[in-house]
Amino acid sequence: MLGAALALSMCGVLVNASAGGEAALGIPRWAVQLAWALLGAGAATAALLFDHRRLAGAAPFLYAAALVLLAAVLVIPGGGGEARRWLTLGPVNLQPAEPAKLAFVLAGAAYLARREEKPGPRRVLTLALLALVPTALVAVQPDLGTAFVFVPLTLALLYWGGVPGWKMLCLLAPLAAALAAFTEAPDWVAGAVDPSLLDSPVGAVFRPWWWLGMGALAAAWLIGRRRKEPFFGFLLLAAGAASVVLPLGWNLLKAYQQRRVLMFLDPTADPKGAGYNLIQSRIAVGSGGVWGKGFGQGTQGQLAFLPERHTDFAFSVWAEEWGLVGSLVVILLFALLLGRMLRAAGRAADRFGSLAVYGATVVLAFHAVFNVGMCLGLFPVAGLPLPFLSYGGSFALVSWLAVGLAAGVERRARLSIF
């Protein structure tokens, strides 16, 4: 587990050495990345030796501290381009949204571990509220990509906590109905309805996908009613409200956020503007071929055609220089690491440790899948870093601590056998 994380970190050092650039005080980025890797490995070792059960009592305080830091970002001047995302501490920039993910996982795991039975509606709603606060604080920065991470984290904790899979699908219904409401109305509807009405809060009812989604949810509600599950009535109302209200949120997005979504759907519509990042990333990945162009020989990265090559598109730099073979090596290392972490979650000797490790695994897995998919053009550009490869200290430490937590839980499970 630690070996796979260390190997991925060395890949990150190579990526940043190739991408070039300097950090504060003129220090090369690759040297800073190496320092963060060594510091993270030390933190993971400390987490491995630490009794994770003590974190259950400290989790509420860690969660509260994370919220304070997230709120501080909004009032203390820092960095982040168009968004306020960092706290500047001398030469170091701290991004509170990254440790907030792990703090939420620990708080959610501690809450669900209080009882052995499966979470009921009240506990589901409480966990959702715990996720809503950091989600809102991160979204206001604004950083919608990071804010969205709390959604799969919440669902993962509920699933591992005992919520049946068919109920999990119903929990996704409000989000699905809201996304369906963004779909375009068919031509025969658009021609017969006032355009201003289509853009109004009731415009969702003119979209057929919305009716299909609501019909499926209504069927699930009827099944839940027969099983005496009144919670499905709440889900039906939530889905209806979300499908009407959330599309209005499109007008609340920053202009660059709207461009990211539109360019994901069709990056060729503005190849020299908002779609430039996706197009250059695809070119970099595709030009690597099977074996790659060699270390420091990638044209997209070396000639600076690829933007944010040391952070968001670190995988694109790696794929261009090391090719399909090198990309598969990185993917296999991630598969090995995540597989070992899942095994640790399954073997944990206590419920809190199992939930905490599973949530930590989902943090790394979601980032890895989304970032690689983003570099391939499968997902919109959201600024989610690739664990261990992307430049940055905040998420590097969080990633290492997640691995150390999993290793420590697995170690204690082995010791409890004897």
Coordinates of C-alpha atoms in Angstrom, one line a residue:
M1 CA 0.0 0.0 0.0
L2 CA 2.7 2.5 1.0
G3 CA 4.9 1.2 -1.8
A4 CA 2.3 2.0 -4.4
A5 CA 1.8 5.5 -3.0
L6 CA 5.5 6.1 -3.0
A7 CA 5.8 4.9 -6.6
L8 CA 3.0 7.3 -7.7
S9 CA 4.7 10.1 -5.8
M10 CA 7.9 9.5 -7.7
C11 CA 5.9 9.7 -11.0
G12 CA 4.6 13.0 -9.7
V13 CA 8.2 14.2 -9.2
L14 CA 9.0 13.2 -12.8
V15 CA 6.0 15.0 -14.1
N16 CA 6.8 18.2 -12.3
A17 CA 10.5 18.0 -13.3
S18 CA 9.4 17.7 -17.0
A19 CA 6.7 20.4 -16.7
G20 CA 9.3 22.8 -15.2
G21 CA 8.6 26.0 -13.4
E22 CA 9.5 27.4 -10.0
A23 CA 7.7 27.7 -6.7
A24 CA 8.3 30.4 -4.0
L25 CA 11.9 31.5 -3.4
G26 CA 12.9 30.2 -6.8
I27 CA 12.8 26.5 -5.8
P28 CA 12.1 24.2 -8.7
R29 CA 8.6 22.7 -8.5
W30 CA 9.9 19.1 -8.7
A31 CA 12.0 19.7 -5.6
V32 CA 9.0 21.0 -3.7
Q33 CA 6.9 18.1 -4.9
L34 CA 9.7 15.7 -3.7
A35 CA 9.7 17.5 -0.3
W36 CA 5.9 17.1 0.0
A37 CA 6.2 13.4 -0.9
L38 CA 8.8 12.8 1.8
L39 CA 6.8 14.8 4.3
G40 CA 3.6 13.0 3.3
A41 CA 5.3 9.6 3.7
G42 CA 6.4 10.6 7.2
A43 CA 2.8 11.7 8.0
A44 CA 1.5 8.4 6.7
T45 CA 4.0 6.4 8.8
A46 CA 2.8 8.4 11.9
A47 CA -0.8 7.7 11.0
L48 CA 0.0 4.0 10.6
L49 CA 1.4 3.9 14.2
F50 CA -1.4 6.0 15.6
D51 CA -4.4 4.3 17.2
H52 CA -7.2 5.4 14.8
R53 CA -9.9 4.8 17.4
R54 CA -8.9 8.0 19.1
L55 CA -9.9 9.9 16.0
A56 CA -13.6 9.0 16.6
G57 CA -13.7 11.3 19.6
A58 CA -11.6 14.0 17.9
A59 CA -13.6 13.9 14.6
P60 CA -16.2 16.5 15.6
F61 CA -13.4 18.9 16.5
L62 CA -11.5 18.2 13.3
Y63 CA -14.7 18.8 11.4
A64 CA -15.4 22.1 13.2
A65 CA -11.8 23.2 12.6
A66 CA -12.2 22.5 8.9
L67 CA -15.3 24.6 8.7
V68 CA -13.5 27.5 10.4
L69 CA -10.7 27.3 7.8
L70 CA -13.2 27.2 5.0
A71 CA -14.9 30.2 6.3
A72 CA -11.6 32.0 6.8
V73 CA -10.8 31.6 3.1
L74 CA -13.8 33.8 2.3
V75 CA -12.8 36.7 4.5
I76 CA -9.0 36.6 4.4
P77 CA -7.3 37.6 1.1
G78 CA -5.5 34.8 -0.5
G79 CA -4.8 33.2 -3.9
G80 CA -6.7 31.2 -6.4
G81 CA -7.2 33.2 -9.5
E82 CA -10.9 34.0 -10.0
A83 CA -11.7 32.1 -6.8
R84 CA -10.8 32.4 -3.1
R85 CA -9.4 29.0 -2.3
W86 CA -6.1 29.4 -0.4
L87 CA -4.8 30.7 2.9
T88 CA -1.4 32.2 2.5
L89 CA 1.0 31.2 5.3
G90 CA 4.3 32.7 4.4
P91 CA 5.7 30.7 1.5
V92 CA 3.1 28.0 1.9
N93 CA -0.4 28.1 0.5
L94 CA -3.0 26.0 2.3
Q95 CA -6.2 24.9 0.5
P96 CA -8.6 24.2 3.4
A97 CA -11.0 22.4 1.0
E98 CA -8.6 19.4 0.8
P99 CA -8.3 18.5 4.5
A100 CA -12.0 19.3 4.8
K101 CA -12.8 16.2 2.8
L102 CA -10.9 13.9 5.2
A103 CA -12.4 15.8 8.2
F104 CA -15.9 15.1 6.9
V105 CA -15.1 11.5 6.3
L106 CA -13.9 11.1 9.9
A107 CA -16.9 13.0 11.3
G108 CA -19.4 11.0 9.2
A109 CA -17.7 7.7 10.1
A110 CA -17.8 8.6 13.8
Y111 CA -21.5 9.5 13.6
L112 CA -22.5 6.4 11.7
A113 CA -20.4 4.1 13.9
R114 CA -22.3 5.1 17.1
R115 CA -24.9 2.4 16.4
E116 CA -24.5 -0.9 14.7
E117 CA -27.9 -0.9 12.9
K118 CA -28.5 0.4 9.4
P119 CA -28.9 4.2 9.1
G120 CA -32.5 5.3 9.2
P121 CA -34.0 8.4 7.6
R122 CA -33.0 10.6 10.5
R123 CA -29.4 9.5 10.3
V124 CA -29.3 9.9 6.5
L125 CA -30.6 13.4 6.8
T126 CA -28.1 14.3 9.5
L127 CA -25.2 13.0 7.5
A128 CA -26.5 15.0 4.5
L129 CA -26.6 18.1 6.6
L130 CA -23.0 17.4 7.8
A131 CA -22.0 17.3 4.1
L132 CA -24.1 20.3 3.1
V133 CA -22.1 22.8 5.3
P134 CA -18.7 22.3 3.8
T135 CA -20.2 21.8 0.3
A136 CA -21.8 25.3 0.5
L137 CA -18.6 26.9 1.9
V138 CA -16.5 25.4 -0.9
A139 CA -19.1 26.3 -3.6
V140 CA -19.2 29.9 -2.5
Q141 CA -15.4 30.3 -3.1
P142 CA -16.4 29.2 -5.9
D143 CA -15.0 25.8 -6.4
L144 CA -17.9 23.6 -7.7
G145 CA -15.6 20.7 -8.7
T146 CA -14.3 20.3 -5.1
A147 CA -17.8 20.9 -3.7
F148 CA -19.2 18.1 -5.7
V149 CA -16.7 15.6 -4.1
F150 CA -18.8 15.7 -1.0
V151 CA -21.7 14.1 -2.8
P152 CA -20.0 10.7 -3.6
L153 CA -18.4 10.8 -0.1
T154 CA -21.8 11.0 1.5
L155 CA -23.2 8.3 -0.6
A156 CA -20.2 6.1 0.0
L157 CA -20.5 6.4 3.8
L158 CA -24.2 5.6 3.6
Y159 CA -23.6 2.6 1.5
W160 CA -20.8 1.2 3.6
G161 CA -22.8 2.1 6.7
G162 CA -25.6 -0.3 5.7
V163 CA -28.1 1.5 3.4
P164 CA -29.3 -1.0 0.8
G165 CA -28.3 -0.5 -2.8
W166 CA -31.8 0.0 -4.1
K167 CA -32.3 2.8 -1.5
M168 CA -29.1 4.3 -2.7
L169 CA -30.4 4.6 -6.2
C170 CA -33.5 6.4 -4.9
L171 CA -31.2 8.8 -3.0
L172 CA -29.7 9.7 -6.3
A173 CA -33.2 10.5 -7.8
P174 CA -33.3 14.2 -6.8
L175 CA -29.9 14.8 -8.5
A176 CA -31.0 12.8 -11.5
A177 CA -34.2 14.7 -11.8
A178 CA -32.4 18.0 -11.5
L179 CA -29.9 17.1 -14.2
A180 CA -32.8 15.9 -16.5
A181 CA -34.4 19.3 -16.1
F182 CA -31.4 20.8 -17.8
T183 CA -32.1 18.8 -21.0
E184 CA -33.4 20.7 -24.0
A185 CA -37.1 20.6 -24.8
P186 CA -38.0 18.9 -28.1
D187 CA -38.6 21.1 -31.1
W188 CA -42.4 20.5 -31.1
V189 CA -42.6 21.7 -27.5
A190 CA -40.2 24.6 -28.0
G191 CA -42.3 25.8 -31.0
A192 CA -45.5 25.7 -29.1
V193 CA -44.4 27.2 -25.8
D194 CA -43.3 30.7 -25.0
P195 CA -39.5 30.7 -24.6
S196 CA -39.7 32.7 -21.4
L197 CA -41.8 29.9 -19.9
L198 CA -39.2 27.3 -20.8
D199 CA -36.6 29.2 -18.8
S200 CA -39.0 29.8 -15.8
P201 CA -39.1 27.6 -12.7
V202 CA -41.8 25.5 -14.2
G203 CA -40.0 25.0 -17.5
A204 CA -38.8 21.5 -16.4
V205 CA -42.3 20.0 -17.0
F206 CA -41.8 20.6 -20.7
R207 CA -38.8 18.3 -20.9
P208 CA -39.6 14.6 -21.5
W209 CA -36.5 13.3 -19.6
W210 CA -37.9 15.0 -16.5
W211 CA -41.2 13.1 -16.8
L212 CA -39.3 9.8 -17.2
G213 CA -37.2 10.5 -14.1
M214 CA -40.2 11.5 -12.1
G215 CA -42.2 8.5 -13.3
A216 CA -39.4 6.1 -12.2
L217 CA -39.2 7.8 -8.8
A218 CA -43.0 7.6 -8.4
A219 CA -42.8 3.9 -9.1
A220 CA -40.0 3.6 -6.5
W221 CA -42.2 5.6 -4.0
L222 CA -45.1 3.2 -4.6
I223 CA -42.8 0.2 -3.8
G224 CA -41.5 2.0 -0.7
R225 CA -45.1 2.7 0.4
R226 CA -45.9 -1.0 0.1
R227 CA -42.8 -1.7 2.2
K228 CA -44.0 1.0 4.7
E229 CA -41.1 3.3 3.9
P230 CA -42.5 6.8 4.2
F231 CA -39.0 8.3 3.4
F232 CA -39.7 7.8 -0.3
G233 CA -42.4 10.4 -0.1
F234 CA -39.8 12.9 1.0
L235 CA -37.5 11.8 -1.9
L236 CA -40.3 12.4 -4.4
L237 CA -40.9 15.9 -3.1
A238 CA -37.1 16.5 -3.0
A239 CA -36.7 15.3 -6.6
G240 CA -39.6 17.5 -7.8
A241 CA -38.2 20.6 -6.0
A242 CA -34.6 20.0 -7.2
S243 CA -35.7 19.5 -10.8
V244 CA -37.4 22.9 -10.8
V245 CA -35.1 25.0 -8.6
L246 CA -31.6 23.8 -9.5
P247 CA -31.7 24.7 -13.2
L248 CA -32.1 28.3 -12.0
G249 CA -28.7 27.9 -10.5
W250 CA -27.2 28.0 -13.9
N251 CA -27.6 31.8 -13.8
L252 CA -25.7 31.9 -10.5
L253 CA -22.6 30.2 -12.0
K254 CA -19.6 32.3 -12.9
A255 CA -19.0 32.9 -16.6
Y256 CA -15.9 30.7 -16.6
Q257 CA -17.8 27.9 -14.9
Q258 CA -20.6 28.0 -17.6
R259 CA -17.9 27.9 -20.3
R260 CA -16.4 24.8 -18.7
V261 CA -19.7 22.9 -18.9
L262 CA -20.4 24.1 -22.4
M263 CA -16.9 23.3 -23.7
F264 CA -17.1 19.8 -22.2
L265 CA -20.2 19.2 -24.3
D266 CA -18.5 20.6 -27.4
P267 CA -14.9 21.7 -27.0
T268 CA -14.6 22.4 -30.8
A269 CA -17.1 25.2 -30.5
D270 CA -14.4 27.5 -29.2
P271 CA -11.0 25.9 -29.9
K272 CA -9.0 29.0 -29.1
G273 CA -11.0 30.0 -26.0
A274 CA -12.8 27.9 -23.4
G275 CA -12.3 24.6 -25.3
Y276 CA -8.5 25.1 -25.6
N277 CA -7.6 23.2 -22.4
L278 CA -9.6 20.0 -23.4
I279 CA -8.3 20.0 -26.9
Q280 CA -4.7 20.4 -26.0
S281 CA -5.0 17.7 -23.3
R282 CA -6.4 15.3 -25.9
I283 CA -3.6 16.1 -28.3
A284 CA -1.0 15.5 -25.5
V285 CA -2.5 12.1 -24.6
G286 CA -2.9 11.0 -28.1
S287 CA 0.5 12.1 -29.3
G288 CA 2.2 9.9 -26.8
G289 CA 1.5 6.8 -28.7
V290 CA 2.3 3.4 -27.2
W291 CA 5.8 4.1 -25.7
G292 CA 5.7 7.9 -25.4
K293 CA 8.1 10.6 -26.6
G294 CA 10.5 10.2 -23.6
F295 CA 11.2 12.2 -20.5
G296 CA 11.2 16.0 -21.2
Q297 CA 10.4 15.4 -24.9
G298 CA 6.7 16.1 -25.0
T299 CA 5.9 19.0 -27.3
Q300 CA 2.6 20.0 -25.7
G301 CA 4.1 20.2 -22.2
Q302 CA 7.6 21.5 -23.1
L303 CA 6.3 24.2 -25.5
A304 CA 3.6 25.2 -23.0
F305 CA 0.7 24.5 -25.3
L306 CA -0.9 22.5 -22.4
P307 CA -2.1 24.9 -19.7
E308 CA -1.9 24.0 -16.0
R309 CA 0.3 21.1 -17.0
H310 CA 1.8 20.6 -13.5
T311 CA -1.6 20.5 -11.7
D312 CA -4.9 19.7 -13.5
F313 CA -3.3 18.1 -16.5
A314 CA -0.3 16.3 -14.9
F315 CA -1.6 13.0 -16.3
S316 CA -1.6 14.5 -19.9
V317 CA 2.1 15.3 -19.5
W318 CA 2.8 11.8 -18.2
A319 CA 0.8 10.2 -21.1
E320 CA 2.6 12.2 -23.7
E321 CA 6.1 11.4 -22.5
W322 CA 5.5 7.8 -21.3
G323 CA 2.8 6.7 -23.7
L324 CA 0.1 4.1 -23.3
V325 CA 2.4 1.8 -21.4
G326 CA 3.4 4.4 -18.9
S327 CA -0.3 5.4 -18.5
L328 CA -1.3 1.8 -17.8
V329 CA 1.5 1.6 -15.2
V330 CA 0.0 4.6 -13.3
I331 CA -3.5 3.2 -13.6
L332 CA -2.4 -0.2 -12.3
L333 CA -0.6 1.5 -9.4
F334 CA -3.8 3.3 -8.5
A335 CA -5.8 0.0 -8.8
L336 CA -3.3 -1.7 -6.5
L337 CA -3.4 1.1 -4.0
L338 CA -7.2 1.5 -3.9
G339 CA -7.7 -2.3 -3.9
R340 CA -5.5 -2.6 -0.8
M341 CA -7.3 0.2 0.9
L342 CA -10.7 -1.4 0.2
R343 CA -9.3 -4.7 1.6
A344 CA -8.3 -2.8 4.7
A345 CA -11.8 -1.3 5.1
G346 CA -13.3 -4.8 4.8
R347 CA -10.9 -6.3 7.4
A348 CA -11.1 -3.5 9.9
A349 CA -11.7 -4.7 13.5
D350 CA -14.1 -1.8 14.3
R351 CA -16.9 -0.1 12.6
F352 CA -15.4 3.4 12.8
G353 CA -12.2 2.3 11.2
S354 CA -14.0 0.5 8.4
L355 CA -16.1 3.5 7.5
A356 CA -13.2 5.9 7.8
V357 CA -11.0 3.9 5.5
Y358 CA -13.8 3.3 3.0
G359 CA -14.5 7.1 2.8
A360 CA -10.8 7.9 2.5
T361 CA -10.6 5.4 -0.4
V362 CA -13.5 7.1 -2.2
V363 CA -11.7 10.4 -1.8
L364 CA -8.7 9.1 -3.7
A365 CA -10.7 7.0 -6.2
F366 CA -13.0 9.8 -7.2
H367 CA -10.1 12.2 -7.7
A368 CA -8.2 9.6 -9.8
V369 CA -11.1 8.6 -12.0
F370 CA -12.3 12.1 -12.5
N371 CA -8.9 13.6 -13.2
V372 CA -7.9 10.9 -15.7
G373 CA -11.4 11.2 -17.4
M374 CA -11.0 15.0 -17.5
C375 CA -7.6 14.7 -19.3
L376 CA -9.2 12.3 -21.8
G377 CA -12.1 14.6 -22.4
L378 CA -14.7 12.3 -20.7
F379 CA -15.5 14.8 -17.9
P380 CA -15.5 18.6 -17.8
V381 CA -12.5 20.5 -16.5
A382 CA -13.2 20.9 -12.8
G383 CA -9.8 21.5 -11.2
L384 CA -9.6 18.2 -9.3
P385 CA -6.0 17.2 -8.8
L386 CA -4.6 13.7 -9.5
P387 CA -3.5 12.1 -6.2
F388 CA 0.3 12.0 -5.8
L389 CA 1.0 13.3 -9.3
S390 CA -0.5 16.8 -9.4
Y391 CA 1.6 19.6 -7.9
G392 CA 0.4 20.8 -4.5
G393 CA 1.0 20.2 -0.9
S394 CA -2.5 20.3 0.7
F395 CA -3.9 17.4 -1.3
A396 CA -0.6 15.5 -1.3
L397 CA -0.7 15.5 2.5
V398 CA -4.3 14.5 2.6
S399 CA -3.6 11.6 0.1
W400 CA -0.8 10.3 2.2
L401 CA -2.8 10.6 5.5
A402 CA -5.6 8.6 3.8
V403 CA -3.1 5.9 2.9
G404 CA -1.6 5.9 6.4
L405 CA -5.0 5.7 8.0
A406 CA -5.8 2.6 5.9
A407 CA -2.5 1.0 6.6
G408 CA -2.9 1.6 10.3
V409 CA -6.4 0.2 10.4
E410 CA -5.2 -2.9 8.5
R411 CA -2.3 -3.3 10.9
R412 CA -4.5 -3.1 14.0
A413 CA -6.9 -5.7 12.4
R414 CA -4.0 -8.1 12.0
L415 CA -2.8 -7.5 15.5
S416 CA -6.3 -8.1 16.9
I417 CA -6.3 -11.7 15.4
F418 CA -3.5 -12.8 17.7

